[in-house]
XYZ file of N, CA, C and O in Angstrom:
708
model
N 0.852 -1.161 0.000
C 0.000 0.000 0.000
C 0.902 1.229 0.000
O 1.905 1.274 0.705
N 0.568 2.218 -0.779
C 1.361 3.434 -0.864
C 1.216 4.243 0.417
O 0.160 4.249 1.047
N 2.276 4.901 0.804
C 2.285 5.712 2.020
C 2.330 7.185 1.638
O 2.853 7.548 0.584
N 1.785 8.059 2.489
C 1.882 9.502 2.210
C 3.344 9.960 2.180
O 4.234 9.316 2.722
N 3.572 11.112 1.554
C 4.934 11.611 1.369
C 5.638 11.924 2.685
O 6.859 11.842 2.778
N 4.892 12.292 3.714
C 5.527 12.690 4.970
C 6.007 11.495 5.804
O 6.683 11.676 6.809
N 5.697 10.280 5.404
C 6.149 9.094 6.134
C 7.578 8.798 5.701
O 7.880 8.697 4.513
N 8.483 8.694 6.686
C 9.893 8.440 6.320
C 10.052 7.053 5.683
O 9.427 6.086 6.081
N 10.894 6.998 4.656
C 11.159 5.755 3.934
C 12.660 5.511 3.968
O 13.458 6.416 3.732
N 13.039 4.278 4.243
C 14.463 3.933 4.222
C 14.944 3.936 2.775
O 14.209 3.499 1.878
N 16.130 4.388 2.530
C 16.616 4.496 1.143
C 16.646 3.152 0.409
O 16.509 3.100 -0.800
N 16.793 2.060 1.113
C 16.911 0.761 0.454
C 15.558 0.053 0.269
O 15.506 -0.994 -0.368
N 14.476 0.629 0.827
C 13.150 0.015 0.670
C 12.662 0.162 -0.767
O 12.888 1.183 -1.417
N 11.981 -0.878 -1.226
C 11.383 -0.825 -2.554
C 9.997 -0.204 -2.396
O 9.104 -0.791 -1.786
N 9.792 0.973 -2.927
C 8.535 1.686 -2.790
C 7.614 1.255 -3.932
O 7.979 1.349 -5.107
N 6.410 0.755 -3.520
C 5.449 0.332 -4.545
C 4.624 1.534 -4.986
O 4.282 2.394 -4.194
N 4.307 1.554 -6.231
C 3.440 2.582 -6.768
C 2.262 1.892 -7.467
O 2.307 0.698 -7.746
N 1.238 2.654 -7.766
C 0.057 2.087 -8.421
C 0.383 1.727 -9.856
O 1.046 2.469 -10.574
N -0.109 0.586 -10.249
C 0.074 0.136 -11.621
C -1.266 -0.430 -12.092
O -1.848 -1.285 -11.432
N -1.780 0.071 -13.165
C -3.092 -0.399 -13.632
C -2.954 -1.784 -14.267
O -1.889 -2.139 -14.766
N -4.024 -2.559 -14.231
C -3.968 -3.887 -14.842
C -3.789 -3.782 -16.351
O -4.068 -2.737 -16.944
N -3.343 -4.852 -16.971
C -3.128 -4.771 -18.426
C -4.453 -4.531 -19.160
O -5.502 -4.998 -18.746
N -4.370 -3.776 -20.222
C -5.568 -3.437 -20.999
C -6.058 -4.671 -21.732
O -5.288 -5.447 -22.259
N -7.390 -4.814 -21.761
C -8.005 -5.927 -22.488
C -8.747 -5.329 -23.679
O -9.849 -4.803 -23.522
N -8.191 -5.421 -24.846
C -8.816 -4.778 -26.001
C -10.103 -5.458 -26.472
O -10.958 -4.819 -27.061
N -10.246 -6.753 -26.213
C -11.430 -7.467 -26.684
C -12.570 -7.327 -25.684
O -12.362 -7.332 -24.481
N -13.827 -7.249 -26.187
C -14.976 -7.192 -25.265
C -15.197 -8.551 -24.614
O -14.782 -9.585 -25.144
N -15.893 -8.536 -23.481
C -16.193 -9.790 -22.795
C -17.377 -10.449 -23.480
O -18.401 -9.827 -23.748
N -17.240 -11.718 -23.779
C -18.304 -12.482 -24.427
C -18.520 -13.752 -23.610
O -17.553 -14.427 -23.241
N -19.785 -14.098 -23.314
C -20.015 -15.328 -22.544
C -19.650 -16.560 -23.368
O -20.262 -16.842 -24.383
N -18.623 -17.263 -22.946
C -18.164 -18.439 -23.678
C -18.195 -19.708 -22.834
O -17.981 -20.783 -23.340
N -18.439 -19.543 -21.531
C -18.437 -20.721 -20.673
C -19.755 -21.470 -20.830
O -20.795 -20.865 -21.093
N -19.750 -22.774 -20.638
C -20.961 -23.555 -20.900
C -22.139 -23.242 -19.982
O -23.282 -23.425 -20.372
N -21.925 -22.767 -18.772
C -23.020 -22.528 -17.837
C -23.655 -21.158 -17.934
O -24.589 -20.859 -17.209
N -23.187 -20.298 -18.811
C -23.703 -18.941 -18.889
C -24.925 -18.874 -19.798
O -24.968 -19.485 -20.858
N -25.915 -18.109 -19.359
C -27.165 -17.982 -20.099
C -26.970 -16.978 -21.219
O -26.488 -15.871 -21.011
N -27.354 -17.384 -22.421
C -27.308 -16.482 -23.571
C -28.727 -16.039 -23.878
O -29.644 -16.843 -23.895
N -28.921 -14.759 -24.078
C -30.260 -14.247 -24.347
C -31.024 -14.035 -23.049
O -30.449 -13.756 -22.001
N -32.336 -14.214 -23.110
C -33.169 -13.997 -21.923
C -33.221 -15.262 -21.068
O -32.792 -16.330 -21.497
N -33.771 -15.119 -19.882
C -33.908 -16.266 -18.988
C -34.839 -17.308 -19.604
O -35.812 -16.958 -20.265
N -34.566 -18.581 -19.366
C -35.444 -19.612 -19.924
C -36.829 -19.568 -19.287
O -36.981 -19.167 -18.137
N -37.831 -19.979 -20.036
C -39.204 -20.016 -19.553
C -39.703 -21.445 -19.660
O -39.285 -22.198 -20.516
N -40.614 -21.806 -18.808
C -41.187 -23.137 -18.870
C -41.917 -23.466 -17.591
O -41.974 -22.664 -16.660
N -42.436 -24.673 -17.530
C -43.282 -25.080 -16.412
C -42.554 -25.060 -15.076
O -43.121 -24.697 -14.063
N -41.310 -25.433 -15.026
C -40.615 -25.556 -13.743
C -39.565 -24.484 -13.494
O -38.770 -24.604 -12.572
N -39.520 -23.461 -14.317
C -38.503 -22.435 -14.146
C -38.914 -21.319 -13.198
O -38.099 -20.544 -12.744
N -40.186 -21.172 -12.904
C -40.632 -20.113 -12.010
C -40.612 -18.769 -12.708
O -40.665 -18.678 -13.930
N -40.505 -17.719 -11.913
C -40.501 -16.350 -12.428
C -39.280 -15.633 -11.873
O -39.330 -15.071 -10.783
N -38.161 -15.647 -12.598
C -36.931 -15.069 -12.065
C -37.017 -13.553 -11.915
O -37.677 -12.877 -12.695
N -36.354 -13.056 -10.897
C -36.314 -11.625 -10.646
C -35.226 -11.330 -9.626
O -34.699 -12.238 -8.978
N -34.886 -10.073 -9.454
C -33.815 -9.715 -8.520
C -34.238 -9.801 -7.055
O -35.395 -9.552 -6.718
N -33.319 -10.191 -6.211
C -33.456 -10.165 -4.747
C -34.711 -10.861 -4.235
O -35.401 -10.369 -3.346
N -34.999 -12.027 -4.788
C -36.221 -12.723 -4.401
C -36.148 -13.326 -3.008
O -37.181 -13.577 -2.404
N -34.972 -13.551 -2.486
C -34.856 -14.082 -1.128
C -35.428 -13.130 -0.087
O -35.920 -13.562 0.959
N -35.379 -11.840 -0.373
C -35.942 -10.842 0.527
C -37.456 -11.008 0.648
O -38.062 -10.603 1.639
N -38.047 -11.659 -0.343
C -39.483 -11.885 -0.330
C -39.953 -12.693 0.868
O -41.043 -12.471 1.387
N -39.148 -13.635 1.338
C -39.533 -14.426 2.520
C -39.677 -13.545 3.755
O -40.577 -13.753 4.563
N -38.805 -12.582 3.893
C -38.898 -11.660 5.033
C -40.195 -10.853 4.940
O -40.918 -10.711 5.917
N -40.470 -10.347 3.742
C -41.692 -9.556 3.549
C -42.947 -10.403 3.764
O -43.915 -9.941 4.360
N -42.921 -11.627 3.278
C -44.092 -12.513 3.419
C -44.415 -12.761 4.886
O -45.588 -12.782 5.277
N -43.399 -12.939 5.692
C -43.610 -13.226 7.117
C -44.046 -11.987 7.897
O -44.652 -12.113 8.956
N -43.748 -10.805 7.379
C -44.157 -9.577 8.067
C -45.679 -9.422 8.111
O -46.211 -8.779 9.003
N -46.361 -9.999 7.153
C -47.818 -9.878 7.097
C -48.529 -11.064 7.740
O -49.758 -11.130 7.713
N -47.794 -11.992 8.308
C -48.385 -13.223 8.841
C -49.433 -12.941 9.921
O -50.445 -13.646 10.000
N -49.226 -11.917 10.741
C -50.194 -11.633 11.814
C -51.472 -10.959 11.294
O -52.448 -10.851 12.018
N -51.484 -10.538 10.029
C -52.673 -9.909 9.448
C -53.531 -10.894 8.650
O -54.583 -10.531 8.145
N -53.074 -12.134 8.520
C -53.802 -13.133 7.732
C -54.960 -13.696 8.532
O -54.847 -13.910 9.732
N -56.056 -13.943 7.843
C -57.248 -14.527 8.466
C -57.395 -15.953 7.943
O -57.896 -16.163 6.837
N -56.960 -16.910 8.743
C -56.993 -18.311 8.348
C -58.266 -18.976 8.851
O -58.776 -18.632 9.911
N -58.736 -19.930 8.081
C -59.891 -20.726 8.479
C -59.380 -21.993 9.165
O -58.193 -22.288 9.140
N -60.276 -22.735 9.765
C -59.849 -23.946 10.472
C -59.208 -24.917 9.488
O -59.667 -25.099 8.367
N -58.097 -25.505 9.906
C -57.368 -26.458 9.076
C -56.289 -25.827 8.212
O -55.493 -26.543 7.618
N -56.245 -24.515 8.129
C -55.213 -23.856 7.332
C -54.012 -23.527 8.211
O -54.169 -23.167 9.369
N -52.826 -23.642 7.629
C -51.590 -23.366 8.365
C -50.892 -22.160 7.761
O -50.823 -22.021 6.531
N -50.364 -21.321 8.625
C -49.724 -20.086 8.160
C -48.511 -20.394 7.283
O -48.238 -19.682 6.309
N -47.769 -21.455 7.562
C -46.616 -21.816 6.737
C -47.019 -22.159 5.313
O -46.342 -21.782 4.349
N -48.129 -22.875 5.167
C -48.622 -23.215 3.829
C -49.078 -21.966 3.080
O -48.830 -21.831 1.879
N -49.728 -21.058 3.780
C -50.207 -19.822 3.152
C -49.028 -18.978 2.674
O -49.023 -18.474 1.547
N -48.013 -18.833 3.511
C -46.840 -18.038 3.136
C -46.152 -18.649 1.923
O -45.827 -17.957 0.958
N -45.923 -19.953 1.947
C -45.249 -20.622 0.823
C -46.072 -20.536 -0.459
O -45.526 -20.348 -1.538
N -47.376 -20.711 -0.343
C -48.219 -20.658 -1.531
C -48.293 -19.277 -2.144
O -48.251 -19.122 -3.371
N -48.400 -18.261 -1.310
C -48.524 -16.887 -1.811
C -47.175 -16.264 -2.167
O -47.134 -15.260 -2.889
N -46.099 -16.838 -1.677
C -44.762 -16.325 -1.992
C -44.539 -16.314 -3.500
O -44.087 -15.312 -4.059
N -44.860 -17.401 -4.161
C -44.674 -17.472 -5.612
C -45.520 -16.461 -6.361
O -45.079 -15.892 -7.366
N -46.730 -16.230 -5.889
C -47.613 -15.251 -6.528
C -47.011 -13.852 -6.410
O -46.960 -13.093 -7.381
N -46.532 -13.513 -5.230
C -45.936 -12.190 -5.016
C -44.650 -12.017 -5.829
O -44.420 -10.949 -6.410
N -43.840 -13.060 -5.885
C -42.599 -12.973 -6.664
C -42.891 -12.880 -8.162
O -42.166 -12.219 -8.898
N -43.960 -13.527 -8.598
C -44.351 -13.405 -10.001
C -44.772 -11.972 -10.299
O -44.412 -11.414 -11.340
N -45.509 -11.368 -9.386
C -45.932 -9.979 -9.578
C -44.708 -9.063 -9.665
O -44.632 -8.196 -10.539
N -43.747 -9.257 -8.780
C -42.536 -8.437 -8.812
C -41.768 -8.645 -10.116
O -41.274 -7.687 -10.714
N -41.675 -9.897 -10.570
C -40.924 -10.159 -11.801
C -41.638 -9.592 -13.035
O -40.979 -9.225 -13.998
N -42.960 -9.526 -13.004
C -43.679 -8.905 -14.121
C -43.328 -7.426 -14.259
O -43.328 -6.884 -15.363
N -43.025 -6.792 -13.127
C -42.617 -5.389 -13.149
C -41.099 -5.233 -13.274
O -40.588 -4.120 -13.321
N -40.366 -6.347 -13.293
C -38.908 -6.310 -13.461
C -38.174 -5.731 -12.279
O -37.184 -5.041 -12.433
N -38.655 -6.008 -11.074
C -38.024 -5.436 -9.888
C -38.016 -6.455 -8.755
O -38.592 -7.528 -8.867
N -37.372 -6.066 -7.678
C -37.357 -6.890 -6.473
C -38.722 -6.812 -5.795
O -39.483 -5.864 -6.016
N -39.062 -7.802 -4.984
C -40.368 -7.773 -4.313
C -40.480 -6.645 -3.293
O -39.500 -6.277 -2.651
N -41.699 -6.119 -3.166
C -42.025 -5.118 -2.152
C -43.235 -5.626 -1.375
O -43.898 -6.574 -1.781
N -43.546 -4.989 -0.283
C -44.612 -5.458 0.606
C -45.969 -5.500 -0.107
O -46.809 -6.369 0.175
N -46.188 -4.603 -1.072
C -47.466 -4.571 -1.787
C -47.678 -5.817 -2.654
O -48.818 -6.202 -2.912
N -46.594 -6.442 -3.090
C -46.724 -7.693 -3.842
C -47.352 -8.772 -2.960
O -48.186 -9.556 -3.414
N -46.979 -8.792 -1.704
C -47.510 -9.798 -0.790
C -48.928 -9.451 -0.337
O -49.756 -10.338 -0.175
N -49.194 -8.166 -0.184
C -50.561 -7.746 0.115
C -51.482 -8.174 -1.023
O -52.571 -8.702 -0.787
N -51.023 -7.993 -2.242
C -51.816 -8.390 -3.407
C -52.023 -9.900 -3.443
O -53.143 -10.376 -3.674
N -50.970 -10.665 -3.217
C -51.072 -12.132 -3.259
C -52.031 -12.653 -2.193
O -52.895 -13.498 -2.478
N -51.901 -12.148 -0.970
C -52.787 -12.593 0.106
C -54.231 -12.152 -0.151
O -55.176 -12.864 0.187
N -54.400 -10.981 -0.754
C -55.744 -10.484 -1.057
C -56.401 -11.338 -2.133
O -57.585 -11.681 -2.025
N -55.656 -11.683 -3.177
C -56.210 -12.482 -4.268
C -56.756 -13.804 -3.742
O -57.835 -14.244 -4.143
N -56.037 -14.424 -2.824
C -56.481 -15.715 -2.295
C -57.393 -15.570 -1.072
O -57.746 -16.566 -0.445
N -57.770 -14.350 -0.713
C -58.761 -14.127 0.333
C -58.241 -14.209 1.747
O -59.028 -14.255 2.695
N -56.946 -14.186 1.939
C -56.389 -14.289 3.288
C -56.407 -12.967 4.047
O -56.162 -12.947 5.247
N -56.718 -11.874 3.372
C -56.838 -10.588 4.055
C -58.292 -10.305 4.449
O -58.564 -9.340 5.143
N -59.223 -11.162 4.013
C -60.648 -11.003 4.342
C -60.967 -11.693 5.665
O -60.490 -12.802 5.914
N -61.798 -11.039 6.457
C -62.242 -11.700 7.691
C -63.259 -12.785 7.396
O -63.302 -13.799 8.074
N -64.096 -12.588 6.374
C -65.108 -13.570 5.972
C -64.994 -13.837 4.468
O -65.775 -13.311 3.675
N -64.028 -14.667 4.035
C -63.901 -14.947 2.600
C -65.049 -15.818 2.096
O -65.734 -16.479 2.891
N -65.256 -15.826 0.815
C -66.308 -16.638 0.201
C -66.043 -18.116 0.468
O -64.901 -18.571 0.424
N -67.100 -18.854 0.750
C -66.976 -20.279 1.080
C -66.361 -21.069 -0.068
O -65.547 -21.979 0.155
N -66.710 -20.715 -1.297
C -66.146 -21.407 -2.460
C -64.641 -21.168 -2.573
O -63.875 -22.074 -2.912
N -64.201 -19.944 -2.294
C -62.771 -19.627 -2.334
C -62.027 -20.379 -1.239
O -60.937 -20.896 -1.464
N -62.599 -20.460 -0.051
C -61.972 -21.188 1.054
C -61.816 -22.657 0.676
O -60.758 -23.261 0.901
N -62.831 -23.242 0.075
C -62.768 -24.647 -0.334
C -61.686 -24.843 -1.396
O -60.914 -25.810 -1.336
N -61.599 -23.928 -2.360
C -60.585 -24.016 -3.414
C -59.183 -23.903 -2.839
O -58.315 -24.709 -3.141
N -58.966 -22.906 -1.998
C -57.617 -22.702 -1.477
C -57.211 -23.797 -0.498
O -56.027 -24.111 -0.379
N -58.157 -24.416 0.203
C -57.818 -25.540 1.084
C -57.215 -26.683 0.280
O -56.232 -27.286 0.691
N -57.814 -26.976 -0.865
C -57.296 -28.071 -1.685
C -55.955 -27.714 -2.313
O -55.098 -28.573 -2.476
N -55.758 -26.447 -2.647
C -54.507 -26.030 -3.287
C -53.354 -25.844 -2.299
O -52.215 -26.189 -2.587
N -53.639 -25.265 -1.150
C -52.591 -24.870 -0.219
C -52.226 -25.949 0.802
O -51.280 -25.783 1.548
N -52.957 -27.046 0.845
C -52.727 -28.076 1.852
C -51.328 -28.672 1.714
O -50.978 -29.223 0.669
N -50.523 -28.537 2.766
C -49.158 -29.086 2.866
C -48.201 -28.546 1.805
O -47.179 -29.162 1.523
N -48.489 -27.391 1.212
C -47.646 -26.853 0.147
C -46.302 -26.327 0.683
O -45.377 -26.101 -0.091
N -46.169 -26.183 1.982
C -44.909 -25.714 2.557
C -43.827 -26.792 2.514
O -42.641 -26.484 2.659
N -44.207 -28.023 2.304
C -43.223 -29.101 2.213
C -42.454 -28.989 0.899
O -43.040 -28.696 -0.149
N -41.146 -29.225 0.917
C -40.334 -29.074 -0.301
C -40.777 -29.960 -1.465
O -40.566 -29.613 -2.620
N -41.395 -31.086 -1.186
C -41.813 -32.000 -2.252
C -42.975 -31.480 -3.068
O -43.302 -32.032 -4.113
N -43.607 -30.390 -2.647
C -44.805 -29.890 -3.312
C -44.530 -28.696 -4.230
O -45.337 -27.765 -4.307
N -43.423 -28.745 -4.960
C -43.090 -27.651 -5.866
C -44.123 -27.506 -6.979
O -44.530 -26.397 -7.337
N -44.583 -28.617 -7.513
C -45.567 -28.576 -8.600
C -46.861 -27.922 -8.120
O -47.468 -27.123 -8.850
N -47.265 -28.214 -6.907
C -48.481 -27.613 -6.351
C -48.314 -26.103 -6.159
O -49.236 -25.329 -6.396
N -47.116 -25.683 -5.743
C -46.851 -24.240 -5.606
C -46.973 -23.543 -6.958
O -47.528 -22.454 -7.057
N -46.442 -24.194 -8.000
C -46.509 -23.610 -9.335
C -47.962 -23.547 -9.830
O -48.322 -22.639 -10.573
N -48.805 -24.496 -9.415
C -50.224 -24.456 -9.793
C -50.916 -23.258 -9.152
O -51.776 -22.628 -9.762
N -50.550 -22.956 -7.911
C -51.124 -21.789 -7.224
C -50.764 -20.513 -7.981
O -51.596 -19.644 -8.208
N -49.492 -20.414 -8.384
C -49.027 -19.231 -9.118
C -49.699 -19.142 -10.480
O -50.148 -18.080 -10.905
N -49.785 -20.274 -11.174
C -50.381 -20.283 -12.513
C -51.865 -19.959 -12.486
O -52.414 -19.480 -13.489
N -52.517 -20.183 -11.368
C -53.957 -19.917 -11.273
C -54.277 -18.426 -11.238
O -55.406 -18.031 -11.525
N -53.311 -17.600 -10.913
C -53.539 -16.149 -10.830
C -53.239 -15.526 -12.189
O -52.173 -15.734 -12.761
N -54.186 -14.767 -12.695
C -54.034 -14.132 -14.011
C -52.956 -13.048 -13.980
O -52.878 -12.266 -13.033
N -52.153 -12.998 -15.048
C -51.118 -11.971 -15.161
C -51.714 -10.571 -15.164
O -51.151 -9.645 -14.587
N -52.874 -10.406 -15.829
C -53.508 -9.082 -15.894
C -53.881 -8.599 -14.488
O -53.827 -7.411 -14.193
N -54.266 -9.529 -13.644
C -54.618 -9.161 -12.268
C -53.389 -8.697 -11.506
O -53.452 -7.731 -10.743
N -52.279 -9.371 -11.717
C -51.061 -9.018 -10.987
C -50.471 -7.689 -11.447
O -49.712 -7.065 -10.705
N -50.783 -7.261 -12.637
C -50.245 -5.991 -13.146
C -50.993 -4.773 -12.602
O -50.576 -3.647 -12.789
N -52.088 -4.994 -11.915
C -52.864 -3.888 -11.351
C -52.224 -3.403 -10.045
O -51.521 -4.151 -9.379
N -52.503 -2.154 -9.636
C -52.075 -1.704 -8.303
C -52.768 -2.541 -7.233
O -53.861 -3.063 -7.458
N -52.136 -2.662 -6.068
C -52.698 -3.550 -5.040
C -54.064 -3.068 -4.548
O -54.905 -3.876 -4.172
N -54.329 -1.772 -4.578
C -55.651 -1.275 -4.182
C -56.719 -1.708 -5.196
O -57.838 -2.072 -4.820
N -56.372 -1.713 -6.487
C -57.308 -2.161 -7.517
C -57.556 -3.661 -7.405
O -58.676 -4.127 -7.652
N -56.538 -4.408 -7.011
C -56.699 -5.853 -6.806
C -57.671 -6.101 -5.660
O -58.557 -6.956 -5.755
N -57.544 -5.345 -4.581
C -58.450 -5.507 -3.434
C -59.884 -5.168 -3.828
O -60.825 -5.875 -3.441
N -60.062 -4.125 -4.621
C -61.397 -3.737 -5.067
C -61.989 -4.810 -5.983
O -63.161 -5.176 -5.850
N -61.170 -5.325 -6.895
C -61.621 -6.390 -7.800
C -61.979 -7.653 -7.017
O -62.948 -8.323 -7.324
N -61.203 -7.953 -5.987
C -61.475 -9.133 -5.160
C -62.827 -9.008 -4.456
O -63.588 -9.980 -4.389
N -63.118 -7.821 -3.951
C -64.415 -7.603 -3.290
C -65.571 -7.724 -4.279
O -66.619 -8.272 -3.957
N -65.353 -7.232 -5.503
C -66.414 -7.268 -6.513
C -66.616 -8.682 -7.064
O -67.751 -9.171 -7.129
N -65.537 -9.331 -7.487
C -65.634 -10.674 -8.067
C -64.265 -11.327 -8.009
O -63.434 -11.118 -8.897
N -64.011 -12.121 -6.987
C -62.701 -12.747 -6.807
C -62.380 -13.729 -7.927
O -61.209 -13.975 -8.225
N -63.384 -14.285 -8.585
C -63.160 -15.260 -9.660
C -62.452 -14.614 -10.861
O -61.743 -15.293 -11.600
N -62.654 -13.309 -11.061
C -62.028 -12.630 -12.183
C -60.520 -12.537 -12.053
O -59.808 -12.351 -13.047
N -60.014 -12.666 -10.846
C -58.565 -12.605 -10.622
C -57.877 -13.941 -10.891
O -56.664 -13.988 -11.064
N -58.646 -15.017 -10.890
C -58.091 -16.365 -11.017
C -58.503 -17.017 -12.322
O -59.567 -16.740 -12.862
N -57.663 -17.900 -12.816
C -57.979 -18.722 -13.977
C -58.435 -20.075 -13.451
O -57.633 -20.954 -13.172
N -59.732 -20.215 -13.264
C -60.291 -21.413 -12.649
C -60.466 -22.573 -13.625
O -60.836 -23.668 -13.211
N -60.170 -22.361 -14.908
C -60.344 -23.431 -15.888
C -59.399 -24.599 -15.615
O -59.712 -25.737 -15.967
N -58.273 -24.353 -14.991
C -57.319 -25.428 -14.694
C -57.825 -26.351 -13.593
O -57.329 -27.461 -13.431
N -58.840 -25.921 -12.829
C -59.324 -26.704 -11.687
C -60.672 -27.371 -11.960
O -61.236 -27.980 -11.087
N -61.204 -27.183 -13.144
C -62.524 -27.741 -13.444
C -62.419 -29.125 -14.036
O -61.456 -29.578 -14.524
């Protein structure tokens, strides 16, 4: 490390000075086999990639005390099931998750309602049951796929209003019939 001029130096010491790294005239090109070329892959098991998604777990748990669960529902299953929905919403906007993504996800599935519709409760019981277990990745993806992209692109206040008016419009129920 270079020292200021006022620091005494022994005449025989080798004084280091800054030297820039060698210039690289060629641009960097991804040539290694594991590097993704183009956009992220899409498909049934790839999920919805986005930045800083691990932070989503912290945000999801912050709303746990505001959830209204029915008998037989577990908070861990609700968090895991809605996590994918919130992360999908964030990835549609090309950003990291924020608390409103989770408010929207919980609202769509009726967990923010004190008295959700009986049909919605029956649907989510079958979908969310034991989804917190790692072996239920396919079931988590079904929960995410059931929510319409157009619904997730709305502001969270508009999602809440739409849910009160007609919760079925937010979901693609054809996959469950």
